[in-house]
CSV table of N, CA and C and ligand atoms in Angstrom, one decimal:
chain,number,residue,atom,x,y,z
A,2,UNK,N,6.6,14.3,-3.9
A,2,UNK,CA,6.1,13.9,-5.2
A,2,UNK,C,5.0,12.8,-5.1
A,3,UNK,N,3.9,13.1,-5.8
A,3,UNK,CA,2.8,12.0,-5.8
A,3,UNK,C,3.1,11.0,-6.9
A,4,UNK,N,3.3,9.8,-6.5
A,4,UNK,CA,3.6,8.7,-7.4
A,4,UNK,C,2.5,7.6,-7.4
A,5,UNK,N,2.2,7.1,-8.5
A,5,UNK,CA,1.2,6.0,-8.6
A,5,UNK,C,1.7,4.9,-9.5
A,6,UNK,N,1.6,3.7,-9.1
A,6,UNK,CA,2.0,2.5,-9.9
A,6,UNK,C,0.8,1.9,-10.7
A,7,UNK,N,1.0,1.7,-12.0
A,7,UNK,CA,0.0,1.2,-12.8
A,7,UNK,C,0.4,-0.2,-13.3
A,8,UNK,N,0.0,-1.3,-12.6
A,8,UNK,CA,0.4,-2.6,-12.9
A,8,UNK,C,-0.5,-3.2,-14.0
A,9,UNK,N,0.1,-4.0,-14.8
A,9,UNK,CA,-0.7,-4.7,-15.9
A,9,UNK,C,0.1,-5.7,-16.7
A,10,UNK,N,-0.6,-6.5,-17.5
A,10,UNK,CA,0.1,-7.4,-18.4
A,10,UNK,C,0.5,-6.6,-19.6
A,11,UNK,N,-0.3,-5.7,-20.1
A,11,UNK,CA,-0.1,-4.9,-21.3
A,11,UNK,C,0.4,-5.8,-22.4
A,12,UNK,N,-0.5,-6.7,-22.8
A,12,UNK,CA,-0.2,-7.8,-23.7
A,12,UNK,C,-1.0,-7.8,-25.0
A,13,UNK,N,-0.9,-6.8,-25.8
A,13,UNK,CA,-0.1,-5.6,-25.8
A,13,UNK,C,-0.8,-4.4,-25.2
A,14,UNK,N,0.0,-3.3,-25.0
A,14,UNK,CA,-0.5,-2.0,-24.5
A,14,UNK,C,-1.5,-1.5,-25.6
A,15,UNK,N,-2.6,-0.9,-25.2
A,15,UNK,CA,-3.5,-0.3,-26.1
A,15,UNK,C,-3.7,1.2,-25.8
A,16,UNK,N,-4.4,1.9,-26.7
A,16,UNK,CA,-4.7,3.3,-26.4
A,16,UNK,C,-5.6,3.5,-25.2
A,17,UNK,N,-6.3,2.4,-24.9
A,17,UNK,CA,-7.2,2.4,-23.7
A,17,UNK,C,-6.3,2.5,-22.4
A,18,UNK,N,-5.3,1.7,-22.4
A,18,UNK,CA,-4.3,1.7,-21.2
A,18,UNK,C,-3.7,3.1,-21.1
A,19,UNK,N,-3.3,3.6,-22.3
A,19,UNK,CA,-2.6,4.9,-22.3
A,19,UNK,C,-3.4,6.0,-21.8
A,20,UNK,N,-4.7,6.0,-22.2
A,20,UNK,CA,-5.7,7.0,-21.7
A,20,UNK,C,-5.8,7.0,-20.2
A,21,UNK,N,-5.8,5.9,-19.6
A,21,UNK,CA,-5.9,5.8,-18.1
A,21,UNK,C,-4.6,6.4,-17.5
A,22,UNK,N,-3.5,6.0,-18.0
A,22,UNK,CA,-2.2,6.6,-17.5
A,22,UNK,C,-2.1,8.1,-17.6
A,23,UNK,N,-2.6,8.6,-18.7
A,23,UNK,CA,-2.5,10.1,-19.0
A,23,UNK,C,-3.5,10.8,-18.1
A,24,UNK,N,-4.7,10.2,-17.9
A,24,UNK,CA,-5.7,10.8,-17.0
A,24,UNK,C,-5.1,10.8,-15.5
A,25,UNK,N,-4.4,9.8,-15.1
A,25,UNK,CA,-3.9,9.8,-13.8
A,25,UNK,C,-2.8,10.9,-13.6
A,26,UNK,N,-2.2,11.3,-14.6
A,26,UNK,CA,-1.2,12.3,-14.6
A,26,UNK,C,-1.8,13.7,-14.2
A,27,UNK,N,-3.1,13.8,-14.3
A,27,UNK,CA,-3.7,15.0,-13.9
A,27,UNK,C,-3.7,15.2,-12.3
A,28,UNK,N,-3.7,14.0,-11.6
A,28,UNK,CA,-3.7,14.1,-10.2
A,28,UNK,C,-2.4,13.6,-9.5
A,29,UNK,N,-1.5,13.0,-10.3
A,29,UNK,CA,-0.2,12.5,-9.8
A,29,UNK,C,0.9,13.1,-10.6
A,30,UNK,N,2.1,13.2,-9.9
A,30,UNK,CA,3.3,13.8,-10.6
A,30,UNK,C,3.9,12.8,-11.5
A,31,UNK,N,3.8,11.5,-11.1
A,31,UNK,CA,4.5,10.4,-11.8
A,31,UNK,C,3.6,9.2,-11.9
A,32,UNK,N,3.5,8.6,-13.0
A,32,UNK,CA,2.8,7.3,-13.2
A,32,UNK,C,3.9,6.3,-13.6
A,33,UNK,N,4.0,5.2,-12.8
A,33,UNK,CA,5.0,4.2,-13.1
A,33,UNK,C,4.2,3.0,-13.6
A,34,UNK,N,4.4,2.7,-14.9
A,34,UNK,CA,3.7,1.5,-15.5
A,34,UNK,C,4.6,0.3,-15.2
A,35,UNK,N,4.0,-0.7,-14.6
A,35,UNK,CA,4.7,-1.9,-14.2
A,35,UNK,C,4.2,-3.1,-15.0
A,36,UNK,N,5.1,-3.5,-15.9
A,36,UNK,CA,4.8,-4.7,-16.8
A,36,UNK,C,5.0,-6.0,-16.0
A,37,UNK,N,3.9,-6.7,-15.8
A,37,UNK,CA,4.0,-7.9,-15.0
A,37,UNK,C,4.6,-9.1,-15.8
A,38,UNK,N,5.5,-9.7,-15.1
A,38,UNK,CA,6.2,-10.9,-15.7
A,38,UNK,C,5.4,-12.1,-15.1
A,39,UNK,N,4.1,-12.3,-15.6
A,39,UNK,CA,3.3,-13.3,-15.0
A,39,UNK,C,3.2,-14.6,-15.8
A,40,UNK,N,3.9,-15.6,-15.3
A,40,UNK,CA,4.0,-16.8,-16.0
A,40,UNK,C,2.6,-17.5,-16.1
A,41,UNK,N,1.8,-17.3,-15.1
A,41,UNK,CA,0.5,-18.0,-15.0
A,41,UNK,C,-0.4,-17.6,-16.2
A,42,UNK,N,-0.4,-16.4,-16.5
A,42,UNK,CA,-1.2,-15.9,-17.7
A,42,UNK,C,-0.4,-16.2,-18.9
A,43,UNK,N,-1.0,-16.9,-19.9
A,43,UNK,CA,-0.2,-17.2,-21.1
A,43,UNK,C,-0.1,-16.0,-22.0
A,44,UNK,N,1.1,-15.3,-21.9
A,44,UNK,CA,1.3,-14.1,-22.7
A,44,UNK,C,1.5,-14.3,-24.1
A,45,UNK,N,1.0,-13.3,-24.9
A,45,UNK,CA,1.2,-13.4,-26.4
A,45,UNK,C,2.6,-12.9,-26.7
A,46,UNK,N,3.0,-11.9,-25.9
A,46,UNK,CA,4.3,-11.3,-26.2
A,46,UNK,C,5.2,-11.6,-24.9
A,47,UNK,N,6.5,-11.7,-25.1
A,47,UNK,CA,7.4,-11.9,-23.9
A,47,UNK,C,7.3,-10.7,-23.1
A,48,UNK,N,7.8,-10.8,-21.8
A,48,UNK,CA,7.8,-9.6,-20.9
A,48,UNK,C,8.7,-8.5,-21.5
A,49,UNK,N,9.8,-8.9,-22.1
A,49,UNK,CA,10.7,-7.9,-22.7
A,49,UNK,C,10.0,-7.2,-23.9
A,50,UNK,N,9.3,-7.9,-24.7
A,50,UNK,CA,8.5,-7.3,-25.8
A,50,UNK,C,7.5,-6.4,-25.3
A,51,UNK,N,6.7,-6.8,-24.3
A,51,UNK,CA,5.6,-6.0,-23.8
A,51,UNK,C,6.2,-4.7,-23.2
A,52,UNK,N,7.4,-4.9,-22.4
A,52,UNK,CA,8.0,-3.7,-21.8
A,52,UNK,C,8.5,-2.7,-22.9
A,53,UNK,N,9.1,-3.2,-23.9
A,53,UNK,CA,9.7,-2.4,-25.0
A,53,UNK,C,8.5,-1.6,-25.7
A,54,UNK,N,7.4,-2.2,-25.9
A,54,UNK,CA,6.3,-1.6,-26.6
A,54,UNK,C,5.7,-0.5,-25.7
A,55,UNK,N,5.6,-0.7,-24.4
A,55,UNK,CA,5.1,0.3,-23.5
A,55,UNK,C,6.1,1.5,-23.5
A,56,UNK,N,7.4,1.1,-23.3
A,56,UNK,CA,8.5,2.1,-23.2
A,56,UNK,C,8.5,3.1,-24.4
A,57,UNK,N,8.4,2.5,-25.6
A,57,UNK,CA,8.4,3.3,-26.8
A,57,UNK,C,7.1,4.2,-26.9
A,58,UNK,N,6.0,3.6,-26.4
A,58,UNK,CA,4.7,4.4,-26.4
A,58,UNK,C,4.7,5.6,-25.5
A,59,UNK,N,5.4,5.5,-24.4
A,59,UNK,CA,5.4,6.6,-23.4
A,59,UNK,C,6.6,7.5,-23.4
A,60,UNK,N,7.5,7.2,-24.3
A,60,UNK,CA,8.7,8.0,-24.4
A,60,UNK,C,8.5,9.5,-24.5
A,61,UNK,N,7.4,9.8,-25.2
A,61,UNK,CA,7.1,11.3,-25.5
A,61,UNK,C,6.2,11.9,-24.4
A,62,UNK,N,5.9,11.1,-23.4
A,62,UNK,CA,5.0,11.6,-22.4
A,62,UNK,C,5.7,11.8,-21.1
A,63,UNK,N,6.0,13.1,-20.7
A,63,UNK,CA,6.7,13.4,-19.5
A,63,UNK,C,5.9,13.0,-18.3
A,64,UNK,N,6.5,12.3,-17.3
A,64,UNK,CA,5.8,11.9,-16.1
A,64,UNK,C,5.4,10.4,-16.1
A,65,UNK,N,5.6,9.8,-17.2
A,65,UNK,CA,5.3,8.3,-17.2
A,65,UNK,C,6.6,7.5,-17.4
A,66,UNK,N,6.8,6.6,-16.4
A,66,UNK,CA,8.0,5.7,-16.5
A,66,UNK,C,7.6,4.3,-16.6
A,67,UNK,N,8.4,3.4,-17.1
A,67,UNK,CA,8.1,2.0,-17.2
A,67,UNK,C,9.1,1.1,-16.6
A,68,UNK,N,8.6,0.1,-15.9
A,68,UNK,CA,9.5,-0.9,-15.3
A,68,UNK,C,8.9,-2.3,-15.5
A,69,UNK,N,9.7,-3.3,-15.3
A,69,UNK,CA,9.0,-4.7,-15.2
A,69,UNK,C,9.5,-5.3,-14.0
A,70,UNK,N,8.7,-6.3,-13.5
A,70,UNK,CA,9.0,-6.9,-12.3
A,70,UNK,C,8.7,-8.4,-12.3
A,71,UNK,N,9.6,-9.2,-11.6
A,71,UNK,CA,9.3,-10.6,-11.4
A,71,UNK,C,8.6,-10.8,-10.0
A,72,UNK,N,8.7,-9.7,-9.2
A,72,UNK,CA,8.1,-9.9,-7.9
A,72,UNK,C,6.7,-9.4,-7.7
A,73,UNK,N,6.4,-9.1,-6.5
A,73,UNK,CA,5.0,-8.6,-6.2
A,73,UNK,C,4.9,-7.1,-6.4
A,74,UNK,N,3.7,-6.7,-6.9
A,74,UNK,CA,3.4,-5.3,-7.2
A,74,UNK,C,3.5,-4.5,-5.9
A,75,UNK,N,3.0,-5.1,-4.8
A,75,UNK,CA,3.0,-4.3,-3.5
A,75,UNK,C,4.5,-4.0,-3.1
A,76,UNK,N,5.4,-5.0,-3.3
A,76,UNK,CA,6.8,-4.7,-2.9
A,76,UNK,C,7.4,-3.7,-3.8
A,77,UNK,N,7.0,-3.7,-5.1
A,77,UNK,CA,7.5,-2.7,-6.0
A,77,UNK,C,7.0,-1.3,-5.6
A,78,UNK,N,5.8,-1.2,-5.3
A,78,UNK,CA,5.2,0.1,-4.9
A,78,UNK,C,6.0,0.7,-3.7
A,79,UNK,N,6.3,-0.2,-2.7
A,79,UNK,CA,7.0,0.2,-1.6
A,79,UNK,C,8.4,0.8,-2.0
A,80,UNK,N,9.0,0.1,-2.9
A,80,UNK,CA,10.3,0.4,-3.4
A,80,UNK,C,10.3,1.8,-4.0
A,81,UNK,N,9.3,2.1,-4.7
A,81,UNK,CA,9.2,3.5,-5.4
A,81,UNK,C,8.5,4.5,-4.5
A,82,UNK,N,8.2,4.1,-3.3
A,82,UNK,CA,7.7,5.0,-2.2
A,82,UNK,C,6.3,5.5,-2.4
A,83,UNK,N,5.4,4.6,-2.8
A,83,UNK,CA,4.0,4.9,-2.9
A,83,UNK,C,3.1,3.8,-2.4
A,84,UNK,N,1.9,4.1,-2.0
A,84,UNK,CA,1.0,3.0,-1.7
A,84,UNK,C,-0.3,3.1,-2.6
A,85,UNK,N,-0.1,3.9,-3.7
A,85,UNK,CA,-1.2,4.0,-4.7
A,85,UNK,C,-1.1,3.1,-5.9
A,86,UNK,N,-2.1,2.3,-6.2
A,86,UNK,CA,-2.1,1.5,-7.4
A,86,UNK,C,-3.3,2.0,-8.3
A,87,UNK,N,-3.0,2.0,-9.6
A,87,UNK,CA,-3.9,2.5,-10.6
A,87,UNK,C,-4.5,1.4,-11.4
A,88,UNK,N,-5.8,1.4,-11.6
A,88,UNK,CA,-6.4,0.3,-12.5
A,88,UNK,C,-7.5,1.0,-13.3
A,89,UNK,N,-7.8,0.4,-14.5
A,89,UNK,CA,-8.8,1.0,-15.3
A,89,UNK,C,-10.1,0.1,-15.3
A,90,UNK,N,-11.2,0.8,-15.4
A,90,UNK,CA,-12.5,0.0,-15.4
A,90,UNK,C,-13.2,0.3,-16.7
A,91,UNK,N,-13.5,-0.8,-17.4
A,91,UNK,CA,-14.3,-0.6,-18.6
A,91,UNK,C,-15.8,-0.9,-18.4
A,92,UNK,N,-16.1,-2.0,-17.7
A,92,UNK,CA,-17.4,-2.5,-17.5
A,92,UNK,C,-17.6,-3.3,-16.2
A,93,UNK,N,-18.8,-3.9,-16.1
A,93,UNK,CA,-19.1,-4.7,-14.9
A,93,UNK,C,-18.1,-5.8,-14.6
A,94,UNK,N,-17.7,-6.4,-15.7
A,94,UNK,CA,-16.8,-7.5,-15.6
A,94,UNK,C,-15.4,-7.1,-15.0
A,95,UNK,N,-15.0,-5.9,-15.5
A,95,UNK,CA,-13.7,-5.4,-14.9
A,95,UNK,C,-13.9,-5.1,-13.4
A,96,UNK,N,-15.1,-4.5,-13.1
A,96,UNK,CA,-15.4,-4.1,-11.7
A,96,UNK,C,-15.3,-5.3,-10.8
A,97,UNK,N,-15.9,-6.4,-11.2
A,97,UNK,CA,-15.9,-7.6,-10.3
A,97,UNK,C,-14.5,-8.2,-10.2
A,98,UNK,N,-13.8,-8.2,-11.4
A,98,UNK,CA,-12.4,-8.7,-11.4
A,98,UNK,C,-11.6,-7.8,-10.4
A,99,UNK,N,-11.7,-6.5,-10.5
A,99,UNK,CA,-10.9,-5.6,-9.7
A,99,UNK,C,-11.2,-5.7,-8.3
A,100,UNK,N,-12.5,-6.0,-7.9
A,100,UNK,CA,-12.8,-6.3,-6.5
A,100,UNK,C,-12.0,-7.4,-5.9
A,101,UNK,N,-11.9,-8.5,-6.7
A,101,UNK,CA,-11.2,-9.7,-6.2
A,101,UNK,C,-9.7,-9.4,-6.2
A,102,UNK,N,-9.2,-8.7,-7.2
A,102,UNK,CA,-7.8,-8.3,-7.2
A,102,UNK,C,-7.4,-7.4,-6.0
A,103,UNK,N,-8.3,-6.5,-5.7
A,103,UNK,CA,-8.1,-5.6,-4.5
A,103,UNK,C,-8.1,-6.4,-3.2
A,104,UNK,N,-9.0,-7.4,-3.1
A,104,UNK,CA,-9.1,-8.2,-1.9
A,104,UNK,C,-7.8,-8.9,-1.7
A,105,UNK,N,-7.3,-9.5,-2.7
A,105,UNK,CA,-6.0,-10.3,-2.7
A,105,UNK,C,-4.9,-9.4,-2.3
A,106,UNK,N,-4.9,-8.2,-2.9
A,106,UNK,CA,-3.8,-7.2,-2.7
A,106,UNK,C,-3.8,-6.7,-1.2
A,107,UNK,N,-5.0,-6.5,-0.7
A,107,UNK,CA,-5.1,-6.0,0.7
A,107,UNK,C,-4.5,-7.1,1.7
A,108,UNK,N,-4.7,-8.4,1.3
A,108,UNK,CA,-4.1,-9.4,2.1
A,108,UNK,C,-2.6,-9.4,2.2
A,109,UNK,N,-2.0,-8.8,1.1
A,109,UNK,CA,-0.6,-8.7,1.1
A,109,UNK,C,-0.1,-7.4,1.8
A,110,UNK,N,-0.9,-6.4,1.6
A,110,UNK,CA,-0.5,-5.1,2.1
A,110,UNK,C,-1.7,-4.2,2.4
A,111,UNK,N,-1.9,-4.0,3.7
A,111,UNK,CA,-3.2,-3.3,4.1
A,111,UNK,C,-3.1,-1.8,3.8
A,112,UNK,N,-1.9,-1.3,3.5
A,112,UNK,CA,-1.7,0.2,3.3
A,112,UNK,C,-2.1,0.6,1.8
A,113,UNK,N,-2.2,-0.4,0.9
A,113,UNK,CA,-2.4,-0.1,-0.5
A,113,UNK,C,-3.8,0.7,-0.7
A,114,UNK,N,-3.7,1.7,-1.5
A,114,UNK,CA,-5.0,2.4,-1.9
A,114,UNK,C,-5.1,2.2,-3.4
A,115,UNK,N,-6.3,1.8,-3.9
A,115,UNK,CA,-6.5,1.7,-5.3
A,115,UNK,C,-7.2,3.0,-5.8
A,116,UNK,N,-6.7,3.4,-7.0
A,116,UNK,CA,-7.4,4.5,-7.7
A,116,UNK,C,-7.9,3.9,-9.0
A,117,UNK,N,-9.2,4.1,-9.2
A,117,UNK,CA,-9.8,3.5,-10.4
A,117,UNK,C,-10.2,4.6,-11.3
A,118,UNK,N,-9.9,4.5,-12.6
A,118,UNK,CA,-10.3,5.5,-13.6
A,118,UNK,C,-11.2,4.7,-14.6
A,119,UNK,N,-12.3,5.4,-14.9
A,119,UNK,CA,-13.2,4.8,-15.9
A,119,UNK,C,-12.8,5.0,-17.3
A,120,UNK,N,-12.9,4.0,-18.1
A,120,UNK,CA,-12.5,4.2,-19.6
A,120,UNK,C,-13.5,5.1,-20.2
A,121,UNK,N,-13.1,5.9,-21.2
A,121,UNK,CA,-14.0,6.7,-22.0
A,121,UNK,C,-14.8,5.8,-23.0
A,122,UNK,N,-15.9,6.4,-23.5
A,122,UNK,CA,-16.7,5.7,-24.5
A,122,UNK,C,-15.9,5.2,-25.6
A,123,UNK,N,-14.9,6.1,-26.0
A,123,UNK,CA,-14.1,5.8,-27.2
A,123,UNK,C,-13.3,4.5,-27.0
A,124,UNK,N,-12.7,4.3,-25.8
A,124,UNK,CA,-11.8,3.2,-25.6
A,124,UNK,C,-12.3,2.0,-24.8
A,125,UNK,N,-13.6,2.1,-24.3
A,125,UNK,CA,-14.0,1.1,-23.3
A,125,UNK,C,-14.2,-0.3,-24.0
A,126,UNK,N,-14.3,-0.3,-25.3
A,126,UNK,CA,-14.5,-1.5,-26.0
A,126,UNK,C,-13.2,-2.2,-26.4
A,127,UNK,N,-12.1,-1.6,-26.1
A,127,UNK,CA,-10.8,-2.1,-26.5
A,127,UNK,C,-10.2,-3.0,-25.4
A,128,UNK,N,-9.7,-4.2,-25.8
A,128,UNK,CA,-9.0,-5.0,-24.9
A,128,UNK,C,-7.7,-5.6,-25.7
A,129,UNK,N,-6.7,-6.0,-25.0
A,129,UNK,CA,-5.6,-6.6,-25.6
A,129,UNK,C,-6.0,-7.8,-26.5
A,130,UNK,N,-6.9,-8.5,-26.0
A,130,UNK,CA,-7.4,-9.7,-26.7
A,130,UNK,C,-8.0,-9.4,-28.0
A,131,UNK,N,-8.8,-8.3,-28.0
A,131,UNK,CA,-9.5,-7.9,-29.2
A,131,UNK,C,-8.5,-7.4,-30.2
A,132,UNK,N,-7.5,-6.6,-29.7
A,132,UNK,CA,-6.4,-6.1,-30.6
A,132,UNK,C,-5.7,-7.3,-31.3
A,133,UNK,N,-5.4,-8.3,-30.5
A,133,UNK,CA,-4.7,-9.4,-31.0
A,133,UNK,C,-5.5,-10.1,-32.1
A,134,UNK,N,-6.8,-10.3,-31.9
A,134,UNK,CA,-7.6,-10.9,-32.9
A,134,UNK,C,-7.7,-10.1,-34.2
A,135,UNK,N,-7.9,-8.8,-34.0
A,135,UNK,CA,-8.0,-7.9,-35.1
A,135,UNK,C,-6.7,-7.9,-36.0
A,136,UNK,N,-5.5,-7.8,-35.3
A,136,UNK,CA,-4.3,-7.8,-36.0
A,136,UNK,C,-4.0,-9.1,-36.7
A,137,UNK,N,-4.4,-10.2,-36.1
A,137,UNK,CA,-4.2,-11.5,-36.7
A,137,UNK,C,-5.1,-11.7,-37.9
A,138,UNK,N,-6.2,-11.0,-37.9
A,138,UNK,CA,-7.1,-11.2,-39.1
A,138,UNK,C,-7.0,-10.0,-40.1
A,139,UNK,N,-5.9,-9.3,-39.9
A,139,UNK,CA,-5.5,-8.3,-40.9
A,139,UNK,C,-6.3,-7.0,-40.8
A,140,UNK,N,-7.0,-6.8,-39.7
A,140,UNK,CA,-7.8,-5.5,-39.6
A,140,UNK,C,-6.9,-4.3,-39.2
A,141,UNK,N,-7.3,-3.1,-39.4
A,141,UNK,CA,-6.6,-1.9,-39.1
A,141,UNK,C,-6.6,-1.6,-37.6
A,142,UNK,N,-5.5,-1.7,-36.9
A,142,UNK,CA,-5.5,-1.4,-35.5
A,142,UNK,C,-4.8,0.0,-35.1
A,143,UNK,N,-4.5,0.7,-36.2
A,143,UNK,CA,-3.7,1.9,-36.0
A,143,UNK,C,-4.3,3.0,-35.1
A,144,UNK,N,-5.6,3.0,-35.0
A,144,UNK,CA,-6.3,4.0,-34.2
A,144,UNK,C,-6.5,3.6,-32.8
A,145,UNK,N,-6.2,2.3,-32.5
A,145,UNK,CA,-6.5,1.7,-31.2
A,145,UNK,C,-5.2,1.4,-30.4
A,146,UNK,N,-4.1,1.4,-31.0
A,146,UNK,CA,-2.8,1.1,-30.3
A,146,UNK,C,-1.7,2.1,-30.6
A,147,UNK,N,-0.7,2.2,-29.8
A,147,UNK,CA,0.4,3.1,-30.2
A,147,UNK,C,1.2,2.5,-31.3
A,148,UNK,N,2.0,3.3,-32.0
A,148,UNK,CA,2.8,2.9,-33.2
A,148,UNK,C,3.6,1.7,-32.9
A,149,UNK,N,4.2,1.6,-31.7
A,149,UNK,CA,5.1,0.5,-31.3
A,149,UNK,C,4.5,-0.8,-31.4
A,150,UNK,N,3.2,-0.9,-31.1
A,150,UNK,CA,2.4,-2.1,-31.2
A,150,UNK,C,2.1,-2.5,-32.6
A,151,UNK,N,1.7,-1.5,-33.4
A,151,UNK,CA,1.4,-1.7,-34.8
A,151,UNK,C,2.6,-2.3,-35.5
A,152,UNK,N,3.7,-1.6,-35.3
A,152,UNK,CA,5.0,-2.1,-35.9
A,152,UNK,C,5.3,-3.5,-35.5
A,153,UNK,N,5.2,-3.8,-34.3
A,153,UNK,CA,5.5,-5.2,-33.8
A,153,UNK,C,4.6,-6.2,-34.5
A,154,UNK,N,3.4,-6.0,-34.6
A,154,UNK,CA,2.5,-6.9,-35.3
A,154,UNK,C,2.9,-7.0,-36.8
A,155,UNK,N,3.3,-5.9,-37.4
A,155,UNK,CA,3.7,-6.0,-38.8
A,155,UNK,C,4.9,-6.8,-39.0
A,156,UNK,N,5.8,-6.8,-38.0
A,156,UNK,CA,7.0,-7.6,-38.1
A,156,UNK,C,6.8,-9.1,-38.0
A,157,UNK,N,5.6,-9.5,-37.4
A,157,UNK,CA,5.4,-10.9,-37.1
A,157,UNK,C,5.1,-11.7,-38.4
B,227,ADP,P1,-4.1,-7.4,-16.0
B,227,ADP,O1,-3.6,-8.7,-16.7
B,227,ADP,O2,-3.5,-7.1,-14.7
B,227,ADP,O3,-5.6,-7.3,-15.9
B,227,ADP,P2,-4.2,-5.7,-18.3
B,227,ADP,O4,-3.0,-5.3,-19.0
B,227,ADP,O5,-5.1,-6.6,-19.0
B,227,ADP,O6,-3.6,-6.3,-17.0
B,227,ADP,O7,-4.9,-4.4,-17.8
B,227,ADP,C1,-4.4,-3.5,-16.9
B,227,ADP,C2,-5.4,-2.6,-16.4
B,227,ADP,O8,-5.9,-1.7,-17.4
B,227,ADP,C3,-6.7,-3.2,-15.8
B,227,ADP,O9,-7.1,-2.5,-14.7
B,227,ADP,C4,-7.6,-3.2,-16.9
B,227,ADP,O10,-9.0,-3.2,-16.5
B,227,ADP,C5,-7.3,-1.9,-17.5
B,227,ADP,N1,-7.7,-1.7,-19.0
B,227,ADP,C6,-7.4,-2.6,-19.9
B,227,ADP,N2,-7.9,-2.2,-21.1
B,227,ADP,C7,-8.5,-1.0,-20.9
B,227,ADP,C8,-9.2,0.0,-21.7
B,227,ADP,N3,-9.4,-0.2,-23.0
B,227,ADP,N4,-9.6,1.1,-21.0
B,227,ADP,C9,-9.4,1.3,-19.7
B,227,ADP,N5,-8.7,0.4,-18.9
B,227,ADP,C10,-8.3,-0.7,-19.5
């Protein structure tokens, strides 16, 4: 079985993230979304909240699973028996960030292979930060995020 791990903060998950995961399912049997418990980045939502939102969003998509980790992504990948990591690319800024991320990752594990998927025109302008700003200023985010995220913002 071809498995790929899709690590991220997903703070919160957007339809842009989902599009990348679904696209990867065309080449892999299973996409494992890994919600990072990264204390260094100041998260808007707790790890559990981010995990729950992703879980609800992918419930209806066969082939996508969700986990969270306190440890290293490379160790997690080994545990689930793959050396493939999935990342999305929206623009040049993502590209250079991803280059640095890959360098650091290779230092931890030389076997890792990155698979990059380009965001579509429709979603390349979406970021979790933008969603957060929109939601907080009362703008409609319903077409940009899964229902689980929309509901979570309404509850706040
Ligand atoms: P991280 O904190 O690890 O960068 P993110 O949750 O911000 O995690 O993003 C996870 C991955 O998804 C990254 O590779 C990022 O470039 C990608 N990504 C984020 N938003 C989009 C989008 N709208 N379209 C495609 N890829 C995206």
